[in-house]
Coordinates of C-alpha atoms in Angstrom, one line a residue:
Chain A
M1320 CA -10.0 -26.9 -11.5
T1321 CA -11.5 -25.6 -8.2
T1322 CA -14.1 -28.0 -7.6
Q1323 CA -12.2 -30.5 -5.7
T1324 CA -10.6 -28.1 -3.2
T1325 CA -13.8 -26.3 -2.3
S1326 CA -14.8 -28.0 0.9
T1327 CA -12.3 -27.5 3.7
T1328 CA -9.8 -24.4 4.1
V1329 CA -7.0 -25.5 6.4
V1330 CA -5.7 -23.2 8.7
I1331 CA -2.2 -23.6 9.3
R1332 CA -1.2 -22.0 12.9
P1333 CA 2.7 -21.3 12.7
R1334 CA 4.3 -23.2 15.2
L1335 CA 5.4 -21.2 18.0
D1336 CA 9.1 -20.9 17.4
L1337 CA 11.0 -20.0 20.5
R1338 CA 14.5 -20.0 18.9
A1339 CA 14.8 -16.5 17.6
P1340 CA 13.4 -14.7 20.8
L1341 CA 15.7 -16.9 22.9
I1342 CA 19.2 -16.0 20.9
R1343 CA 17.8 -12.4 21.2
L1344 CA 17.9 -12.9 25.1
G1345 CA 21.0 -14.5 25.0
Y1346 CA 22.8 -11.4 23.2
F1347 CA 20.6 -9.3 25.9
L1348 CA 22.3 -11.0 28.4
I1349 CA 25.6 -10.8 27.3
G1350 CA 25.1 -6.8 26.7
L1351 CA 24.0 -6.8 30.4
A1352 CA 27.1 -8.8 31.7
I1353 CA 29.4 -6.5 29.6
L1354 CA 27.5 -3.5 31.4
A1355 CA 27.7 -4.9 34.8
L1356 CA 31.2 -5.6 34.5
I1357 CA 32.1 -1.8 33.1
W1358 CA 30.1 -0.7 36.2
T1359 CA 31.8 -3.0 38.4
V1360 CA 35.2 -1.4 37.4
L1361 CA 33.9 2.3 37.4
A1362 CA 32.7 1.7 41.0
A1363 CA 36.2 0.1 42.0
V1364 CA 38.0 3.2 40.8
R1365 CA 35.5 5.6 42.0
S1366 CA 34.3 4.7 45.6
D1367 CA 32.0 7.1 45.7
L1368 CA 30.0 5.3 43.0
P1369 CA 27.7 2.2 44.7
N1370 CA 28.7 -1.2 43.5
L1371 CA 26.5 -3.9 42.2
A1372 CA 25.9 -5.3 45.6
T1373 CA 24.7 -2.1 47.1
V1374 CA 22.6 -1.5 44.1
G1375 CA 21.2 -5.0 44.2
G1376 CA 20.2 -4.3 48.0
S1377 CA 18.6 -1.0 47.3
L1378 CA 16.6 -2.5 44.6
A1379 CA 15.5 -5.2 47.0
E1380 CA 14.9 -2.7 49.9
L1381 CA 12.6 -0.6 47.3
F1382 CA 10.9 -3.5 46.1
R1383 CA 10.1 -5.1 49.5
N1384 CA 7.1 -2.8 49.8
P1385 CA 6.7 -1.0 46.3
W1386 CA 3.2 0.1 47.1
Y1387 CA 3.4 1.9 50.4
S1388 CA 2.4 5.6 50.7
N1389 CA 3.6 7.6 53.8
G1390 CA 1.8 10.9 52.5
P1391 CA 2.5 12.9 49.3
N1392 CA 6.3 12.8 49.7
D1393 CA 7.0 9.5 50.7
K1394 CA 5.7 6.9 48.3
G1395 CA 6.8 3.5 47.2
I1396 CA 8.9 3.0 44.0
L1397 CA 5.7 1.7 42.0
N1398 CA 3.5 4.0 43.4
L1399 CA 6.1 6.7 41.9
L1400 CA 6.3 4.9 38.7
L1401 CA 2.6 4.8 38.4
S1402 CA 2.3 8.5 39.0
S1403 CA 4.6 9.3 36.2
L1404 CA 3.1 6.8 33.9
T1405 CA -0.5 8.4 34.5
R1406 CA 1.1 11.8 33.8
V1407 CA 3.0 10.3 30.7
F1408 CA -0.1 8.9 29.2
A1409 CA -2.3 11.7 30.0
G1410 CA 0.0 13.8 28.1
F1411 CA 0.6 11.4 25.3
A1412 CA -2.8 10.8 25.1
L1413 CA -3.9 14.6 24.2
G1414 CA -0.6 14.7 22.2
A1415 CA -1.8 12.0 19.9
V1416 CA -5.6 13.6 19.9
I1417 CA -4.2 16.5 18.4
A1418 CA -1.4 15.4 16.4
I1419 CA -3.1 12.4 14.5
P1420 CA -5.8 14.7 13.1
L1421 CA -3.3 17.6 12.2
G1422 CA -1.0 15.0 10.5
I1423 CA -3.9 13.8 8.5
L1424 CA -4.8 17.3 7.6
M1425 CA -1.4 18.5 6.7
G1426 CA -0.8 14.9 4.7
S1427 CA -4.2 15.5 2.6
V1428 CA -4.0 19.4 2.1
P1429 CA -0.8 20.2 0.4
V1430 CA -1.4 24.2 1.4
L1431 CA -1.6 23.1 4.9
K1432 CA 1.3 21.0 4.8
R1433 CA 3.4 24.3 3.6
I1434 CA 2.2 26.4 6.1
C1435 CA 2.7 24.0 8.9
D1436 CA 5.9 22.1 7.8
P1437 CA 8.2 25.2 8.6
I1438 CA 6.5 25.7 12.2
V1439 CA 6.7 22.2 13.0
Q1440 CA 10.5 22.0 12.1
L1441 CA 11.0 25.3 14.0
L1442 CA 9.1 23.9 17.3
R1443 CA 10.5 20.2 17.1
P1444 CA 14.1 21.0 18.1
V1445 CA 13.0 23.0 20.9
S1446 CA 13.5 20.9 24.4
P1447 CA 10.3 20.3 25.6
L1448 CA 11.5 21.6 29.0
A1449 CA 11.5 25.1 27.7
W1450 CA 7.9 24.9 27.7
F1451 CA 7.6 24.6 31.3
P1452 CA 7.3 28.1 32.2
I1453 CA 4.6 28.5 29.6
G1454 CA 2.9 25.7 31.0
L1455 CA 3.2 27.2 34.8
T1456 CA 1.8 30.4 33.6
L1457 CA -0.8 28.9 31.8
F1458 CA -2.3 26.5 34.4
Q1459 CA -0.8 28.1 37.6
S1460 CA 0.3 24.8 38.7
A1461 CA 3.2 22.3 38.2
E1462 CA 1.0 19.2 37.6
P1463 CA -0.8 20.6 34.5
A1464 CA 2.1 22.0 33.5
T1465 CA 3.9 18.8 33.5
V1466 CA 1.4 17.2 31.5
F1467 CA 1.2 20.2 29.0
I1468 CA 5.0 19.7 28.3
I1469 CA 4.4 15.8 27.6
T1470 CA 1.8 16.8 25.1
I1471 CA 4.2 19.3 23.4
T1472 CA 7.0 16.6 23.4
A1473 CA 4.6 13.6 22.0
L1474 CA 3.3 16.2 19.0
W1475 CA 5.8 16.3 16.8
P1476 CA 7.1 12.7 15.8
T1477 CA 3.3 11.8 15.5
V1478 CA 2.4 14.9 13.4
I1479 CA 5.3 14.3 11.2
N1480 CA 4.9 10.7 10.8
T1481 CA 0.9 10.7 10.3
A1482 CA 1.6 13.5 7.5
F1483 CA 4.1 11.5 5.6
G1484 CA 2.0 8.2 5.9
V1485 CA -1.1 10.1 4.7
S1486 CA 0.4 12.0 1.7
N1487 CA 2.9 9.2 0.5
V1488 CA -0.1 6.5 -0.3
P1489 CA 1.6 4.9 -3.2
Q1490 CA 0.1 6.1 -6.9
D1491 CA -0.8 2.6 -7.6
F1492 CA -2.9 2.3 -4.6
K1493 CA -4.5 5.7 -5.9
N1494 CA -5.1 4.3 -9.2
V1495 CA -6.8 1.1 -8.2
A1496 CA -9.4 3.4 -6.2
R1497 CA -9.7 5.5 -9.2
V1498 CA -10.3 2.8 -11.7
F1499 CA -13.0 0.8 -9.6
Q1500 CA -14.1 4.3 -8.4
F1501 CA -13.8 4.0 -4.8
S1502 CA -16.2 6.5 -3.0
R1503 CA -14.4 8.9 -0.5
A1504 CA -15.4 6.9 2.4
Q1505 CA -14.2 3.9 0.9
Y1506 CA -10.9 5.4 -0.2
V1507 CA -10.2 6.7 3.4
A1508 CA -11.2 3.5 5.3
R1509 CA -9.6 1.2 2.7
V1510 CA -6.9 2.6 1.3
L1511 CA -5.5 5.8 3.2
W1512 CA -6.0 4.6 6.5
P1513 CA -4.8 1.1 6.4
Y1514 CA -1.6 2.4 4.4
A1515 CA -1.0 5.3 7.0
L1516 CA -1.7 3.6 10.2
P1517 CA 1.6 2.0 10.6
H1518 CA 3.4 5.2 10.0
I1519 CA 1.2 6.6 12.8
V1520 CA 2.0 3.8 15.2
T1521 CA 5.9 4.4 14.3
G1522 CA 5.1 8.1 15.1
L1523 CA 3.3 7.4 18.5
R1524 CA 6.3 4.8 19.4
V1525 CA 9.0 7.6 19.0
S1526 CA 6.8 10.1 20.7
F1527 CA 5.9 7.8 23.6
G1528 CA 9.9 7.0 23.9
I1529 CA 10.9 10.9 24.1
A1530 CA 7.8 11.5 26.4
W1531 CA 9.0 8.9 28.8
M1532 CA 12.6 10.8 28.6
V1533 CA 11.0 14.2 29.4
I1534 CA 9.0 13.1 32.3
V1535 CA 12.0 12.6 34.4
A1536 CA 13.5 15.8 33.6
A1537 CA 10.0 17.3 34.2
E1538 CA 9.2 16.0 37.5
M1539 CA 12.8 16.7 38.5
L1540 CA 12.1 20.3 37.8
S1541 CA 8.3 20.1 39.1
G1542 CA 9.4 18.3 42.1
K1543 CA 6.3 16.7 43.9
S1544 CA 6.2 13.2 42.8
G1545 CA 7.0 10.5 40.3
I1546 CA 10.0 8.8 39.4
G1547 CA 11.7 11.8 38.3
F1548 CA 11.1 13.4 42.0
F1549 CA 12.4 10.3 43.1
V1550 CA 15.8 10.5 41.6
W1551 CA 16.1 14.1 42.6
D1552 CA 14.9 13.5 46.3
A1553 CA 17.6 10.6 46.3
W1554 CA 20.4 12.8 45.2
N1555 CA 19.6 15.5 47.8
A1556 CA 19.7 12.8 50.3
L1557 CA 22.9 11.7 48.7
N1558 CA 21.5 8.2 48.3
L1559 CA 23.3 7.2 45.0
P1560 CA 22.2 3.3 45.2
H1561 CA 18.5 4.6 45.1
V1562 CA 19.5 7.0 42.1
V1563 CA 21.0 4.0 40.3
S1564 CA 18.0 1.5 41.0
A1565 CA 15.7 4.3 39.6
I1566 CA 17.8 4.6 36.6
L1567 CA 17.4 0.9 35.9
V1568 CA 13.6 1.1 36.8
I1569 CA 13.1 3.8 34.4
G1570 CA 15.2 2.0 31.5
V1571 CA 13.3 -1.2 32.1
T1572 CA 9.9 0.5 32.0
G1573 CA 10.8 2.4 28.8
L1574 CA 12.0 -1.1 27.4
L1575 CA 8.9 -2.7 28.1
F1576 CA 6.9 0.2 26.5
D1577 CA 8.7 0.2 23.5
Q1578 CA 8.3 -3.5 23.2
L1579 CA 4.6 -2.8 23.5
F1580 CA 4.6 -0.2 20.6
G1581 CA 6.7 -2.5 18.7
W1582 CA 4.0 -5.1 19.1
L1583 CA 1.5 -2.9 17.9
E1584 CA 3.3 -1.6 15.0
R1585 CA 3.6 -5.4 13.9
R1586 CA 0.0 -5.9 14.3
V1587 CA -1.0 -2.8 12.1
S1588 CA 1.5 -3.7 9.5
Y1589 CA 0.2 -5.3 6.3
V1590 CA 3.3 -6.8 5.1
Chain B
M345 CA -18.2 8.8 -37.0
S346 CA -21.5 10.4 -38.9
E347 CA -23.4 8.1 -36.3
S348 CA -21.8 8.9 -33.2
V349 CA -24.4 11.6 -32.4
A350 CA -27.2 9.1 -33.0
T351 CA -25.7 6.2 -31.2
E352 CA -24.4 8.2 -28.1
T353 CA -28.0 8.2 -26.6
L354 CA -28.3 4.4 -27.5
T355 CA -25.0 3.5 -26.6
A356 CA -26.4 1.0 -24.0
D357 CA -28.7 -0.6 -26.3
Y358 CA -26.5 -0.9 -29.2
H359 CA -23.8 -2.0 -27.2
A360 CA -26.0 -4.6 -26.0
S361 CA -27.1 -5.6 -29.4
V362 CA -23.6 -5.7 -31.0
T363 CA -21.7 -7.6 -28.2
A364 CA -24.8 -10.2 -28.1
L365 CA -23.8 -11.3 -31.8
P366 CA -21.2 -14.2 -32.0
R367 CA -17.7 -12.9 -32.1
S368 CA -17.3 -13.4 -35.9
L369 CA -20.2 -11.3 -36.7
A370 CA -19.7 -8.6 -34.1
R371 CA -16.3 -8.3 -35.8
H372 CA -17.3 -7.2 -39.0
S373 CA -20.5 -5.7 -38.6
P374 CA -20.2 -2.9 -36.0
K375 CA -20.7 0.7 -37.1
T376 CA -19.4 2.1 -33.7
P377 CA -15.9 1.1 -32.3
A378 CA -16.0 -0.2 -29.3
L379 CA -13.1 2.0 -28.4
D380 CA -12.0 5.1 -30.8
V381 CA -8.6 6.6 -30.2
L382 CA -9.1 9.7 -32.2
G383 CA -6.1 12.2 -33.0
V384 CA -4.4 11.6 -29.5
T385 CA -1.5 13.6 -28.4
R386 CA -0.2 13.7 -25.0
Q387 CA 2.5 15.8 -24.2
Y388 CA 4.5 16.4 -20.8
G389 CA 5.9 19.9 -20.9
A390 CA 8.1 20.4 -23.8
Y391 CA 8.1 16.5 -24.4
T392 CA 5.9 14.9 -26.5
A393 CA 5.2 11.5 -25.9
L394 CA 2.3 10.4 -28.2
Q395 CA 1.6 12.4 -31.5
D396 CA -1.4 11.9 -33.3
V397 CA -2.5 8.5 -32.2
N398 CA -5.5 6.9 -34.3
L399 CA -6.8 3.7 -33.7
Q400 CA -10.3 2.0 -33.9
I401 CA -10.8 -1.2 -31.9
W402 CA -14.2 -3.2 -33.0
P403 CA -16.5 -5.0 -30.4
G404 CA -15.3 -8.4 -29.7
E405 CA -11.4 -7.7 -30.6
F406 CA -8.3 -8.7 -28.9
I407 CA -5.8 -6.2 -29.3
T408 CA -2.0 -6.0 -27.8
I409 CA -0.1 -2.9 -28.2
I410 CA 3.7 -3.7 -28.4
G411 CA 6.8 -1.4 -28.8
H412 CA 10.3 -0.8 -27.1
S413 CA 10.2 0.6 -23.7
G414 CA 9.5 4.1 -23.9
C415 CA 7.4 3.9 -26.7
G416 CA 4.4 5.3 -24.9
K417 CA 2.4 2.1 -25.2
S418 CA 1.8 2.5 -21.2
T419 CA 0.5 6.1 -22.0
L420 CA -1.7 5.1 -24.5
L421 CA -3.2 2.4 -22.0
N422 CA -3.6 5.2 -19.3
L423 CA -5.2 7.4 -21.8
V424 CA -7.6 4.6 -22.6
A425 CA -8.2 4.1 -18.9
G426 CA -8.6 7.4 -18.0
L427 CA -5.9 7.7 -15.5
D428 CA -4.3 10.3 -18.0
R429 CA -5.7 12.9 -20.1
P430 CA -4.8 13.7 -23.8
S431 CA -3.3 16.9 -24.7
S432 CA -5.5 17.1 -27.9
G433 CA -7.6 14.5 -29.6
S434 CA -9.9 12.0 -27.6
V435 CA -10.5 8.5 -26.7
Q436 CA -14.0 7.4 -27.0
L437 CA -15.9 4.2 -25.5
Y438 CA -18.7 3.3 -27.8
G439 CA -19.1 6.7 -28.9
R440 CA -18.8 8.4 -25.4
T441 CA -15.7 10.5 -24.9
I442 CA -13.6 9.0 -21.9
Q443 CA -13.6 12.0 -19.2
G444 CA -11.8 9.8 -16.6
P445 CA -11.3 6.1 -15.0
G446 CA -14.0 3.9 -14.6
P447 CA -14.8 0.2 -14.0
D448 CA -16.1 -0.3 -17.5
R449 CA -12.4 -0.1 -18.5
A450 CA -11.0 -2.2 -15.5
M451 CA -7.4 -2.4 -15.6
V452 CA -4.7 -5.3 -14.5
F453 CA -1.7 -3.3 -13.4
Q454 CA 2.0 -4.6 -14.1
N455 CA 2.8 -4.7 -10.5
Y456 CA -0.9 -6.4 -9.5
S457 CA -1.6 -3.3 -7.3
L458 CA -3.7 -5.6 -4.7
L459 CA -4.3 -3.8 -1.7
P460 CA -1.8 -5.8 0.7
W461 CA -3.9 -5.5 4.1
M462 CA -6.8 -7.0 2.5
S463 CA -7.4 -10.6 1.8
V464 CA -7.9 -11.7 -1.6
R465 CA -11.8 -11.7 -1.2
Q466 CA -11.9 -8.7 0.3
N467 CA -9.8 -6.9 -2.7
V468 CA -12.2 -8.3 -5.5
E469 CA -15.4 -7.3 -3.2
E470 CA -14.2 -3.7 -2.3
A471 CA -14.0 -3.1 -5.9
L472 CA -17.2 -4.7 -6.4
K473 CA -18.8 -2.6 -3.9
A474 CA -17.2 0.6 -5.4
A475 CA -17.8 -0.5 -9.3
L476 CA -21.1 -2.0 -8.9
P477 CA -22.8 -0.2 -5.7
G478 CA -26.2 -1.5 -6.9
Q479 CA -25.6 -5.1 -6.1
T480 CA -27.1 -6.6 -3.2
A481 CA -24.4 -8.0 -0.6
A482 CA -25.8 -11.7 -1.7
Q483 CA -25.0 -10.6 -5.3
R484 CA -21.6 -9.3 -4.5
A485 CA -20.4 -12.3 -2.9
G486 CA -21.8 -14.5 -5.6
A487 CA -19.9 -12.3 -8.1
T488 CA -16.7 -12.5 -6.0
D489 CA -17.1 -16.4 -5.6
Q490 CA -17.3 -16.7 -9.3
A491 CA -14.4 -14.6 -10.2
L492 CA -12.0 -16.2 -7.6
R493 CA -13.5 -19.8 -8.9
L494 CA -12.6 -18.6 -12.4
V495 CA -9.1 -18.1 -11.8
G496 CA -8.7 -21.1 -9.3
L497 CA -7.7 -18.9 -6.0
W498 CA -11.4 -19.7 -4.6
P499 CA -9.5 -21.8 -1.9
H500 CA -7.0 -19.1 -1.0
Q501 CA -9.7 -16.6 -0.7
A502 CA -8.9 -15.7 3.1
K503 CA -4.9 -15.2 2.4
R504 CA -3.4 -11.8 2.0
P505 CA -1.8 -11.0 -1.3
S506 CA 1.7 -11.2 0.3
A507 CA 1.1 -15.0 1.1
L508 CA 0.6 -15.7 -2.8
S509 CA 3.0 -16.1 -5.6
G510 CA 3.3 -13.7 -8.4
G511 CA 1.2 -15.5 -10.7
Q512 CA -1.7 -16.1 -8.1
R513 CA -1.5 -12.3 -7.2
Q514 CA -1.8 -11.6 -11.2
R515 CA -4.8 -13.9 -11.0
V516 CA -6.3 -12.1 -8.4
A517 CA -5.8 -8.9 -9.8
I518 CA -7.5 -10.6 -13.2
A519 CA -10.3 -11.7 -11.0
R520 CA -10.9 -8.2 -9.8
A521 CA -11.3 -6.7 -13.0
F522 CA -13.4 -9.3 -14.4
A523 CA -15.6 -9.2 -11.5
V524 CA -16.7 -5.9 -12.1
Q525 CA -17.7 -6.6 -16.0
P526 CA -15.7 -4.3 -17.9
Q527 CA -16.5 -3.5 -21.4
V528 CA -12.9 -3.3 -22.0
L529 CA -10.3 -5.2 -20.2
L530 CA -7.2 -3.3 -19.8
L531 CA -3.8 -4.9 -19.0
D532 CA -0.5 -3.3 -18.7
E533 CA 2.5 -6.0 -19.4
P534 CA 0.4 -8.0 -16.8
F535 CA 2.6 -11.1 -17.4
G536 CA 6.2 -9.4 -17.7
A537 CA 7.4 -10.6 -14.0
L538 CA 6.3 -14.2 -14.4
D539 CA 8.2 -17.3 -15.5
A540 CA 7.3 -18.6 -18.8
I541 CA 5.3 -21.9 -17.4
T542 CA 3.1 -19.3 -15.1
K543 CA 2.8 -17.0 -18.0
S544 CA 1.7 -19.5 -20.9
H545 CA -1.1 -20.7 -17.8
L546 CA -2.4 -17.0 -17.4
Q547 CA -2.5 -16.4 -21.1
D548 CA -4.9 -19.4 -21.7
E549 CA -6.9 -18.1 -18.5
L550 CA -7.2 -14.8 -19.9
L551 CA -8.4 -16.2 -23.5
E552 CA -11.2 -18.3 -21.5
L553 CA -12.3 -14.9 -19.7
W554 CA -12.4 -13.2 -23.2
T555 CA -15.8 -14.3 -24.7
G556 CA -15.8 -11.3 -27.1
E557 CA -19.5 -11.0 -25.8
A558 CA -20.5 -8.6 -22.9
E559 CA -22.6 -11.3 -21.1
G560 CA -20.7 -13.5 -18.8
G561 CA -17.5 -12.4 -20.3
I562 CA -15.2 -9.7 -21.5
A563 CA -15.7 -8.6 -24.9
N564 CA -12.9 -6.5 -25.5
V565 CA -9.3 -6.9 -24.4
L566 CA -6.7 -4.2 -24.9
M567 CA -3.3 -5.3 -23.4
V568 CA 0.1 -3.8 -23.3
T569 CA 3.3 -6.3 -23.8
H570 CA 6.9 -6.3 -25.1
D571 CA 6.6 -10.1 -25.9
I572 CA 6.1 -10.6 -29.6
D573 CA 5.2 -14.5 -28.9
E574 CA 2.3 -13.5 -26.5
A575 CA 1.2 -10.7 -28.8
I576 CA 0.9 -13.2 -31.7
Y577 CA -0.8 -16.0 -29.7
L578 CA -3.0 -13.7 -28.0
S579 CA -4.2 -11.1 -30.5
D580 CA -6.8 -10.6 -33.4
R581 CA -4.7 -7.5 -34.1
I582 CA -1.1 -6.4 -33.1
V583 CA -0.4 -2.2 -32.8
V584 CA 3.2 -1.8 -33.2
M585 CA 4.4 1.5 -31.6
S586 CA 7.0 3.2 -33.0
N587 CA 9.8 4.9 -30.5
G588 CA 9.7 8.3 -28.5
P589 CA 9.6 10.8 -28.4
R590 CA 6.5 11.6 -30.7
A591 CA 5.5 7.9 -30.6
H592 CA 2.7 6.9 -32.6
I593 CA 1.2 3.7 -34.3
H594 CA 3.9 2.3 -36.9
E595 CA 1.7 -0.5 -38.0
V596 CA -1.0 -2.4 -37.3
L597 CA -0.9 -6.1 -38.0
D598 CA -3.8 -8.5 -38.4
V599 CA -3.3 -12.0 -36.8
P600 CA -4.5 -14.5 -39.3
L601 CA -4.4 -17.7 -37.3
P602 CA -7.7 -19.4 -36.5
R603 CA -8.6 -20.0 -33.1
P604 CA -8.3 -21.8 -30.6
R605 CA -4.7 -21.5 -31.3
E606 CA -2.3 -24.4 -30.1
R607 CA 1.1 -23.1 -29.0
A608 CA 3.1 -26.3 -30.4
A609 CA 1.3 -26.2 -33.7
L610 CA 1.8 -22.5 -34.1
V611 CA 5.5 -22.8 -34.0
Q612 CA 5.3 -24.7 -37.3
D613 CA 2.4 -22.6 -38.9
P614 CA 4.0 -20.7 -41.8
A615 CA 1.4 -17.9 -41.1
Y616 CA 2.7 -17.4 -37.5
L617 CA 6.3 -17.8 -38.6
R618 CA 5.7 -15.0 -41.2
L619 CA 4.2 -12.7 -38.8
K620 CA 7.1 -13.4 -36.2
A621 CA 9.7 -12.7 -38.6
H622 CA 7.9 -9.3 -39.8
M623 CA 7.3 -8.3 -36.1
L624 CA 11.1 -9.3 -35.3
H625 CA 12.6 -7.2 -38.0
L626 CA 10.3 -4.4 -37.2
L627 CA 11.2 -4.1 -33.7
G628 CA 14.9 -5.5 -34.2
T629 CA 15.6 -3.5 -37.4
V630 CA 13.0 -0.7 -38.3
L631 CA 12.5 0.3 -35.0
A632 CA 15.5 -0.6 -33.2
T633 CA 16.5 1.8 -30.2
P634 CA 19.8 3.1 -30.5
H635 CA 22.2 2.0 -27.7

């Protein structure tokens, strides 16, 4: 029954369908319009808030020369953004390097899970900013202390999700591995890891989202560089259009990275 | 079981000699059962799922286990698979007590259980790599090709299971189990979720793989089902389980129908009709579940 179809396997590429993304974009624009309307009303009622035109002008001004650098305390907006991102990625990467192995251990050794779980639950709800003094004490400098609190932040969602993924391999898959006598290495590479990977990536996505939120606050505290420093600096100079511009830049950056992680999630998803 | 000690050491040779015989001979002359379920009881805490189950399956036989849901038929199959252990008694494969799961009793699961992140081909190849580590890469590729061709899924080898229909997925699962050359192929309600036409196709394909001999096919099939027609069409003998708790074998029925069997002719065959009537009576009246 197969002989006539053995020659070629036709690869059908799905045609690029732009309808769904366009519809999504449409809804996004509607949402933005509503937000702009609310802000306009707010700015009309409270004249101390900058209106959209002022914010637009401020953004244009910031992006006219986004990479300039006039010494450590006066840099272009993208330069500031880059220094924030560098810090977030350093802390996030360090967090992931600790969290993924720890999560795998917790997920595969039940005793370890029972020991670590209460600790994770105890530390998870603590605002990462509370760790800042500990970081300062440990490293005697604001820069590594900031990376330190981002690491702490990035830890929990990844640990929890990795442990969940690793410990929840469905019995069906385990039975397949048992019946066909998969070796330990084969089980890890072909069953455990592919099953846990989407959970791990989801954990990383959540971790990154929180880390990006925390970095702004951390930089406001540490006050040397970065987008959070910029916000605080602008507030001290009573430059509210810059504050609102920074909020937009922070939001768009966070959105872009979330989309990136979302894409990564779909890449590793096996469904 | 006086010979079991002697045959234990000669299992491999013995198996080869018995299963090399034509099916008709093999069925009537063997001294060691292919599978021997010896006084098996399985308890889960205070709950006794199976009580004192005894069953001999001879080389070459196609056996189905039938019963109402909760009668412990899947438990019995899992005990044979080695995925579960009896509380007392033992299960022996050609005289050797089963200690755990293994590819000599490859299983086709109810929900296919293909690894969804691998292609159809990888699913078969990974099983082969694990079950027959002595194979060279070329042998493995050849065995994979053969198994996939037998179930007609060779052209779909690059697809993920999610891109296949239920019938195709179950074909892959059958190909995977077939590829590792099990002595007994175990199937747990494999066609329960399929439509009637797909189901009958798969039943016929399964019968083609079951050659009754170890060489180039599958000697023994042990299958759990709740479908009376399926059981009669496929089996040499049908094991009817009583209802749980403390389920046991209620009756073992011989299927006195010559092969190859013809579906259309069967429905007018008096022997078929008698057997079906008897089974309907058993499952519908004698073993009726109180609801």
